[in-house]
Coordinates of N, CA and C in Angstrom, one line a residue:
M1 N -93.4 90.7 114.5 CA -92.9 90.8 113.0 C -93.3 89.1 112.6
A2 N -94.0 88.8 111.4 CA -94.3 87.6 110.8 C -93.2 87.4 110.3
H3 N -93.1 85.7 110.3 CA -92.0 85.1 109.5 C -92.5 84.9 108.2
I4 N -92.1 85.5 107.1 CA -92.6 85.3 105.8 C -91.7 84.4 105.0
N5 N -92.2 83.6 104.2 CA -91.2 82.8 103.3 C -91.2 83.7 102.0
K6 N -90.1 83.7 101.5 CA -89.8 84.2 99.8 C -89.9 83.2 99.0
V7 N -90.9 83.4 97.9 CA -90.7 82.7 96.8 C -89.7 83.2 95.6
M8 N -88.9 81.9 95.5 CA -88.0 82.0 94.9 C -88.1 81.7 93.4
L9 N -89.2 80.4 92.9 CA -89.6 80.4 91.7 C -90.9 79.5 91.9
S10 N -91.7 80.1 90.6 CA -93.2 79.8 90.6 C -93.4 79.2 89.2
I11 N -93.8 77.9 89.3 CA -94.0 77.2 87.8 C -95.4 76.9 87.7
N12 N -96.1 77.4 86.7 CA -97.8 77.1 86.5 C -97.7 75.9 85.6
G13 N -98.8 75.0 86.1 CA -99.1 74.0 85.1 C -99.7 74.4 83.8
H14 N -100.0 73.3 82.9 CA -100.6 73.5 81.8 C -102.1 74.5 81.8
D15 N -102.5 74.2 82.9 CA -104.1 74.6 82.9 C -104.0 75.9 83.6
D16 N -103.0 76.4 84.2 CA -102.7 77.6 84.8 C -103.8 77.7 86.2
A17 N -104.2 76.4 86.7 CA -105.0 76.4 87.7 C -104.1 75.3 88.8
T18 N -103.0 75.2 88.5 CA -101.9 74.5 89.6 C -100.6 75.4 89.3
C19 N -99.7 75.1 90.3 CA -98.7 75.7 90.3 C -97.9 75.2 91.7
V20 N -96.4 75.5 91.2 CA -95.6 74.8 92.2 C -94.7 76.0 92.6
D21 N -94.6 76.5 93.9 CA -93.8 77.5 94.4 C -92.3 77.0 95.1
I22 N -91.4 77.1 94.8 CA -90.0 77.2 95.4 C -89.9 78.1 96.3
F23 N -89.4 78.0 97.7 CA -89.7 79.4 98.6 C -88.4 78.9 99.4
V24 N -87.6 80.1 100.0 CA -86.9 80.0 101.3 C -87.4 80.8 102.4
R25 N -87.1 79.9 103.6 CA -87.6 80.5 104.8 C -86.8 81.6 105.4
P26 N -87.0 82.1 106.5 CA -86.4 83.2 107.2 C -85.1 82.6 107.8
D27 N -85.1 81.3 108.0 CA -84.0 80.5 108.7 C -83.1 80.1 107.5
G28 N -83.4 80.4 106.3 CA -82.4 80.0 105.3 C -82.7 78.5 104.3
T29 N -83.5 77.7 105.2 CA -84.0 76.7 104.6 C -84.9 76.7 103.3
F30 N -85.0 75.9 102.5 CA -85.7 75.9 101.3 C -87.0 75.0 101.5
G31 N -88.2 75.4 100.6 CA -88.9 74.1 100.7 C -89.7 74.5 99.3
F32 N -90.9 73.6 99.3 CA -91.8 73.8 98.0 C -93.3 73.4 98.4
E33 N -94.2 74.0 97.5 CA -95.6 73.7 97.8 C -96.2 73.7 96.2
E34 N -97.0 72.7 96.4 CA -98.0 72.7 95.0 C -99.4 73.4 95.3
Y35 N -99.9 74.1 94.5 CA -101.2 74.8 94.8 C -102.1 74.5 93.6
R36 N -103.3 75.0 93.9 CA -104.4 74.9 93.1 C -105.4 76.1 93.3
R37 N -106.0 76.5 91.9 CA -107.2 77.2 92.3 C -108.3 76.9 91.3
D38 N -109.4 77.2 91.7 CA -110.7 77.0 91.0 C -111.2 78.6 90.4
V39 N -111.3 78.6 89.3 CA -111.8 79.8 88.8 C -113.0 80.5 89.1
E40 N -114.0 79.3 89.8 CA -115.3 79.9 90.3 C -115.1 80.0 91.9
D41 N -114.1 79.7 92.7 CA -113.7 80.1 93.8 C -112.9 81.3 94.0
A42 N -113.5 82.4 94.8 CA -112.7 83.6 94.7 C -111.5 83.7 95.9
R43 N -111.4 82.7 96.5 CA -110.4 82.7 97.7 C -108.8 82.7 97.1
G44 N -108.9 82.3 95.9 CA -107.6 82.0 95.3 C -106.9 80.7 95.3
W45 N -105.6 80.9 95.6 CA -104.7 79.7 95.7 C -104.7 78.9 96.7
F46 N -104.5 77.8 96.8 CA -104.5 76.7 97.9 C -103.7 75.5 98.1
P47 N -102.9 75.3 99.2 CA -102.1 74.1 98.7 C -102.9 72.8 98.7
V48 N -102.4 71.9 98.1 CA -102.9 70.7 97.9 C -101.9 69.6 98.0
G49 N -100.6 69.9 97.9 CA -99.4 68.8 98.2 C -99.3 68.7 99.6
H50 N -99.3 69.6 100.3 CA -99.0 69.7 101.6 C -97.6 69.0 101.9
Y51 N -96.8 69.6 101.1 CA -95.1 69.5 101.3 C -94.5 70.7 101.9
S52 N -95.1 71.7 102.3 CA -94.4 72.9 102.7 C -93.3 72.7 104.1
A53 N -93.7 71.5 104.6 CA -92.9 71.2 105.9 C -91.7 70.9 105.9
Q54 N -91.5 70.1 104.5 CA -90.2 69.6 104.3 C -89.1 70.6 104.2
K55 N -87.9 70.7 104.5 CA -86.7 71.5 104.5 C -85.7 70.9 103.8
F56 N -85.0 71.8 102.7 CA -83.9 71.5 102.1 C -83.1 72.7 102.4
P57 N -81.5 72.1 102.1 CA -80.6 72.9 102.2 C -80.2 74.1 101.1
T58 N -80.6 73.7 100.0 CA -80.5 74.5 98.8 C -81.9 74.7 97.9
E59 N -81.9 75.8 96.9 CA -83.2 75.9 96.1 C -83.0 74.6 95.1
P60 N -81.7 74.1 94.5 CA -81.9 73.0 93.7 C -82.3 71.7 94.4
A61 N -82.1 72.0 95.4 CA -82.5 70.5 96.3 C -83.9 70.3 96.3
A62 N -84.3 71.5 96.6 CA -86.1 71.8 96.9 C -86.6 71.6 95.7
L63 N -86.2 72.0 94.3 CA -86.6 71.8 93.1 C -86.6 70.3 92.8
E64 N -85.5 69.8 93.1 CA -85.5 68.2 92.9 C -86.6 67.5 93.4
A65 N -86.6 67.7 94.7 CA -87.8 67.0 95.5 C -89.0 67.5 94.7
A66 N -89.5 68.7 94.7 CA -90.8 68.8 93.9 C -90.9 68.0 92.8
K67 N -89.8 68.1 91.8 CA -90.0 67.4 90.5 C -90.3 65.8 90.8
S68 N -90.0 65.3 92.1 CA -90.1 63.8 92.5 C -91.4 63.7 92.8
K69 N -92.2 64.7 93.3 CA -93.4 64.5 94.0 C -94.6 65.2 92.9
V70 N -94.2 65.9 92.1 CA -95.3 66.8 91.5 C -95.5 66.1 90.1
I71 N -96.1 65.4 89.6 CA -96.1 64.7 88.1 C -95.8 65.3 87.0
W72 N -96.7 66.5 87.0 CA -96.5 67.4 86.0 C -95.2 68.4 85.7
L73 N -94.6 68.7 86.9 CA -93.5 69.7 87.0 C -92.4 69.5 85.9
T74 N -91.9 68.2 86.0 CA -90.6 68.2 84.9 C -91.0 68.3 83.6
E75 N -92.1 68.0 83.2 CA -92.7 68.3 81.9 C -92.7 69.8 81.4
M76 N -93.4 70.7 82.5 CA -93.9 72.0 82.4 C -92.2 72.7 82.3
I77 N -91.1 72.6 83.1 CA -89.9 72.9 83.1 C -89.3 72.7 81.9
K78 N -89.4 71.3 81.4 CA -88.6 71.2 79.9 C -89.4 72.2 78.9
S79 N -90.7 72.1 78.9 CA -91.4 73.0 77.7 C -91.1 74.5 78.0
S80 N -90.9 74.9 78.9 CA -90.3 76.2 79.2 C -89.1 76.6 79.0
S81 N -88.3 75.7 79.0 CA -86.7 75.9 78.8 C -86.3 76.3 77.2
P82 N -85.6 77.1 77.1 CA -85.3 77.5 75.4 C -84.2 76.3 74.9
D83 N -84.5 76.1 73.4 CA -83.8 74.6 73.3 C -82.2 75.0 73.0

């Protein structure tokens, strides 16, 4: 049986061509990855940050690490939060 990560949170960038996924692994650790897609490329999303091997004990810890690495992420979170 394959060990599949479960995405807990996915945040798209302004252009909808980038996103960050926060995921939990079968072992209970958390991680994140930044993805990109090009409309002319039918292969879909592909990782560009290469952060997925990093392990964090909690979802909030993974999100904080992602915000420190992915420049646009904090702004997208602020703009999607209700005032």
